[in-house]
Amino acid sequence: MAVAGLTTGCSAKDHGQAAAESTASTTTTTTSWSKSTPGSAVPELDLSNFAYSPCDLLKADQLSQLGTFKAPEVDDSPLGPGCRWKSQKVTEGPTYAVTLSPQGNTLESMMENARSEPVFKETTVLGYRAFSSDQTNGKGTCSTTVGTSSEDAVVVHATTLNESSPEYGDTCAASEKFATLVVTTLKG
């Protein structure tokens, strides 16, 4: 899927609140591409509904489960469109980011690139194959990548500077929790 002409704005009703829900419908196709559960199929998730509004991936009630945040910011990267939610108090709480990777960066290719990192573990997120990794020790920062189809993936990232926060000791668990919320939204 090609994505062009991305917008550079992301809105929020109030600080700490996610943007209004998208009215776009979610299209899913059931395939057997996923190896998450042998013999079963999971629906491919369509990232195009959020390509121009990645900050809509979290609803206000989902975001409130993670803490209080400043207004979300569009955060595009070479992988694709993304959004970042910074804690109201960055030195105390976590920052979360999501990047949609609809450019044919498959879960397998990203997994192969991450296998040599000091922290690497294969997992599943709501039945979708995934992996969590970090280039250091998984304390204070971790990414979780979820395969959403045979060609696309979502990369989420959790970061915290506060060594006494619950997210610091196992930042990969925080990243995986965030990934679960994102996949929930993608599933519709």
JSON list of N, CA and C in Angstrom, two decimals, residues 11 16 18 25 32 41-42 46 49-50 67 72 78 80-81 97 104 106 108-109 126 133 142 164-165 173:
[
{"chain": "A", "resi": 11, "resn": "SER", "atom": "N", "xyz": [-5.07, 16.42, 16.10]},
{"chain": "A", "resi": 11, "resn": "SER", "atom": "CA", "xyz": [-5.81, 17.24, 17.03]},
{"chain": "A", "resi": 11, "resn": "SER", "atom": "C", "xyz": [-6.18, 16.46, 18.26]},
{"chain": "A", "resi": 16, "resn": "GLY", "atom": "N", "xyz": [-4.20, 15.59, 27.08]},
{"chain": "A", "resi": 16, "resn": "GLY", "atom": "CA", "xyz": [-4.36, 14.29, 27.72]},
{"chain": "A", "resi": 16, "resn": "GLY", "atom": "C", "xyz": [-5.46, 13.46, 27.11]},
{"chain": "A", "resi": 18, "resn": "ALA", "atom": "N", "xyz": [-7.12, 11.72, 23.61]},
{"chain": "A", "resi": 18, "resn": "ALA", "atom": "CA", "xyz": [-6.83, 11.34, 22.23]},
{"chain": "A", "resi": 18, "resn": "ALA", "atom": "C", "xyz": [-7.77, 12.07, 21.30]},
{"chain": "A", "resi": 25, "resn": "SER", "atom": "N", "xyz": [-14.49, 3.23, 8.29]},
{"chain": "A", "resi": 25, "resn": "SER", "atom": "CA", "xyz": [-14.73, 1.85, 8.67]},
{"chain": "A", "resi": 25, "resn": "SER", "atom": "C", "xyz": [-13.44, 1.05, 8.49]},
{"chain": "A", "resi": 32, "resn": "SER", "atom": "N", "xyz": [-4.53, -16.79, 6.21]},
{"chain": "A", "resi": 32, "resn": "SER", "atom": "CA", "xyz": [-3.76, -17.68, 7.08]},
{"chain": "A", "resi": 32, "resn": "SER", "atom": "C", "xyz": [-2.28, -17.30, 7.07]},
{"chain": "A", "resi": 41, "resn": "ALA", "atom": "N", "xyz": [-6.42, -18.80, 11.61]},
{"chain": "A", "resi": 41, "resn": "ALA", "atom": "CA", "xyz": [-6.23, -17.60, 10.79]},
{"chain": "A", "resi": 41, "resn": "ALA", "atom": "C", "xyz": [-6.63, -16.39, 11.61]},
{"chain": "A", "resi": 42, "resn": "VAL", "atom": "N", "xyz": [-5.95, -15.29, 11.36]},
{"chain": "A", "resi": 42, "resn": "VAL", "atom": "CA", "xyz": [-6.34, -14.02, 11.97]},
{"chain": "A", "resi": 42, "resn": "VAL", "atom": "C", "xyz": [-6.60, -13.05, 10.83]},
{"chain": "A", "resi": 46, "resn": "ASP", "atom": "N", "xyz": [-6.17, -3.49, 8.24]},
{"chain": "A", "resi": 46, "resn": "ASP", "atom": "CA", "xyz": [-5.99, -2.45, 7.23]},
{"chain": "A", "resi": 46, "resn": "ASP", "atom": "C", "xyz": [-5.46, -1.18, 7.89]},
{"chain": "A", "resi": 49, "resn": "ASN", "atom": "N", "xyz": [-6.74, 3.13, 7.02]},
{"chain": "A", "resi": 49, "resn": "ASN", "atom": "CA", "xyz": [-7.72, 3.98, 7.71]},
{"chain": "A", "resi": 49, "resn": "ASN", "atom": "C", "xyz": [-7.06, 4.98, 8.65]},
{"chain": "A", "resi": 50, "resn": "PHE", "atom": "N", "xyz": [-5.81, 4.73, 9.03]},
{"chain": "A", "resi": 50, "resn": "PHE", "atom": "CA", "xyz": [-5.11, 5.61, 9.96]},
{"chain": "A", "resi": 50, "resn": "PHE", "atom": "C", "xyz": [-3.88, 6.27, 9.35]},
{"chain": "A", "resi": 67, "resn": "GLY", "atom": "N", "xyz": [-1.99, 6.68, 31.63]},
{"chain": "A", "resi": 67, "resn": "GLY", "atom": "CA", "xyz": [-1.54, 7.87, 32.35]},
{"chain": "A", "resi": 67, "resn": "GLY", "atom": "C", "xyz": [-2.16, 9.13, 31.77]},
{"chain": "A", "resi": 72, "resn": "PRO", "atom": "N", "xyz": [-1.43, 14.71, 21.49]},
{"chain": "A", "resi": 72, "resn": "PRO", "atom": "CA", "xyz": [-0.59, 13.86, 20.63]},
{"chain": "A", "resi": 72, "resn": "PRO", "atom": "C", "xyz": [0.03, 14.66, 19.50]},
{"chain": "A", "resi": 78, "resn": "PRO", "atom": "N", "xyz": [10.81, 7.34, 8.47]},
{"chain": "A", "resi": 78, "resn": "PRO", "atom": "CA", "xyz": [11.04, 6.65, 7.19]},
{"chain": "A", "resi": 78, "resn": "PRO", "atom": "C", "xyz": [10.19, 5.40, 7.02]},
{"chain": "A", "resi": 80, "resn": "GLY", "atom": "N", "xyz": [7.03, 5.14, 8.03]},
{"chain": "A", "resi": 80, "resn": "GLY", "atom": "CA", "xyz": [5.65, 5.53, 7.72]},
{"chain": "A", "resi": 80, "resn": "GLY", "atom": "C", "xyz": [5.11, 6.52, 8.71]},
{"chain": "A", "resi": 81, "resn": "PRO", "atom": "N", "xyz": [3.80, 6.80, 8.62]},
{"chain": "A", "resi": 81, "resn": "PRO", "atom": "CA", "xyz": [3.18, 7.79, 9.49]},
{"chain": "A", "resi": 81, "resn": "PRO", "atom": "C", "xyz": [3.13, 7.29, 10.94]},
{"chain": "A", "resi": 97, "resn": "ALA", "atom": "N", "xyz": [4.90, 5.88, 21.42]},
{"chain": "A", "resi": 97, "resn": "ALA", "atom": "CA", "xyz": [4.86, 6.25, 20.01]},
{"chain": "A", "resi": 97, "resn": "ALA", "atom": "C", "xyz": [4.40, 5.05, 19.20]},
{"chain": "A", "resi": 104, "resn": "GLY", "atom": "N", "xyz": [5.62, -2.21, 3.01]},
{"chain": "A", "resi": 104, "resn": "GLY", "atom": "CA", "xyz": [6.16, -3.52, 2.68]},
{"chain": "A", "resi": 104, "resn": "GLY", "atom": "C", "xyz": [7.26, -3.96, 3.64]},
{"chain": "A", "resi": 106, "resn": "THR", "atom": "N", "xyz": [7.91, -5.98, 6.26]},
{"chain": "A", "resi": 106, "resn": "THR", "atom": "CA", "xyz": [7.18, -7.07, 6.89]},
{"chain": "A", "resi": 106, "resn": "THR", "atom": "C", "xyz": [7.69, -7.34, 8.29]},
{"chain": "A", "resi": 108, "resn": "GLU", "atom": "N", "xyz": [8.62, -10.17, 9.34]},
{"chain": "A", "resi": 108, "resn": "GLU", "atom": "CA", "xyz": [9.78, -11.04, 9.22]},
{"chain": "A", "resi": 108, "resn": "GLU", "atom": "C", "xyz": [11.05, -10.26, 8.94]},
{"chain": "A", "resi": 109, "resn": "SER", "atom": "N", "xyz": [10.99, -9.26, 8.04]},
{"chain": "A", "resi": 109, "resn": "SER", "atom": "CA", "xyz": [12.21, -8.50, 7.74]},
{"chain": "A", "resi": 109, "resn": "SER", "atom": "C", "xyz": [12.65, -7.66, 8.93]},
{"chain": "A", "resi": 126, "resn": "LEU", "atom": "N", "xyz": [-2.77, -10.07, 20.85]},
{"chain": "A", "resi": 126, "resn": "LEU", "atom": "CA", "xyz": [-4.13, -10.41, 20.44]},
{"chain": "A", "resi": 126, "resn": "LEU", "atom": "C", "xyz": [-4.16, -11.40, 19.28]},
{"chain": "A", "resi": 133, "resn": "SER", "atom": "N", "xyz": [11.85, -5.73, 21.34]},
{"chain": "A", "resi": 133, "resn": "SER", "atom": "CA", "xyz": [13.31, -5.65, 21.29]},
{"chain": "A", "resi": 133, "resn": "SER", "atom": "C", "xyz": [13.79, -4.31, 21.81]},
{"chain": "A", "resi": 142, "resn": "CYS", "atom": "N", "xyz": [11.79, 0.33, 24.99]},
{"chain": "A", "resi": 142, "resn": "CYS", "atom": "CA", "xyz": [11.55, -0.94, 24.31]},
{"chain": "A", "resi": 142, "resn": "CYS", "atom": "C", "xyz": [10.57, -0.71, 23.17]},
{"chain": "A", "resi": 164, "resn": "SER", "atom": "N", "xyz": [12.17, 5.00, 38.84]},
{"chain": "A", "resi": 164, "resn": "SER", "atom": "CA", "xyz": [11.28, 4.46, 39.87]},
{"chain": "A", "resi": 164, "resn": "SER", "atom": "C", "xyz": [9.86, 4.21, 39.35]},
{"chain": "A", "resi": 165, "resn": "SER", "atom": "N", "xyz": [9.61, 4.49, 38.08]},
{"chain": "A", "resi": 165, "resn": "SER", "atom": "CA", "xyz": [8.27, 4.24, 37.52]},
{"chain": "A", "resi": 165, "resn": "SER", "atom": "C", "xyz": [8.09, 2.75, 37.26]},
{"chain": "A", "resi": 173, "resn": "ALA", "atom": "N", "xyz": [7.15, -4.80, 28.64]},
{"chain": "A", "resi": 173, "resn": "ALA", "atom": "CA", "xyz": [5.77, -5.09, 29.05]},
{"chain": "A", "resi": 173, "resn": "ALA", "atom": "C", "xyz": [4.90, -3.87, 28.79]}
]
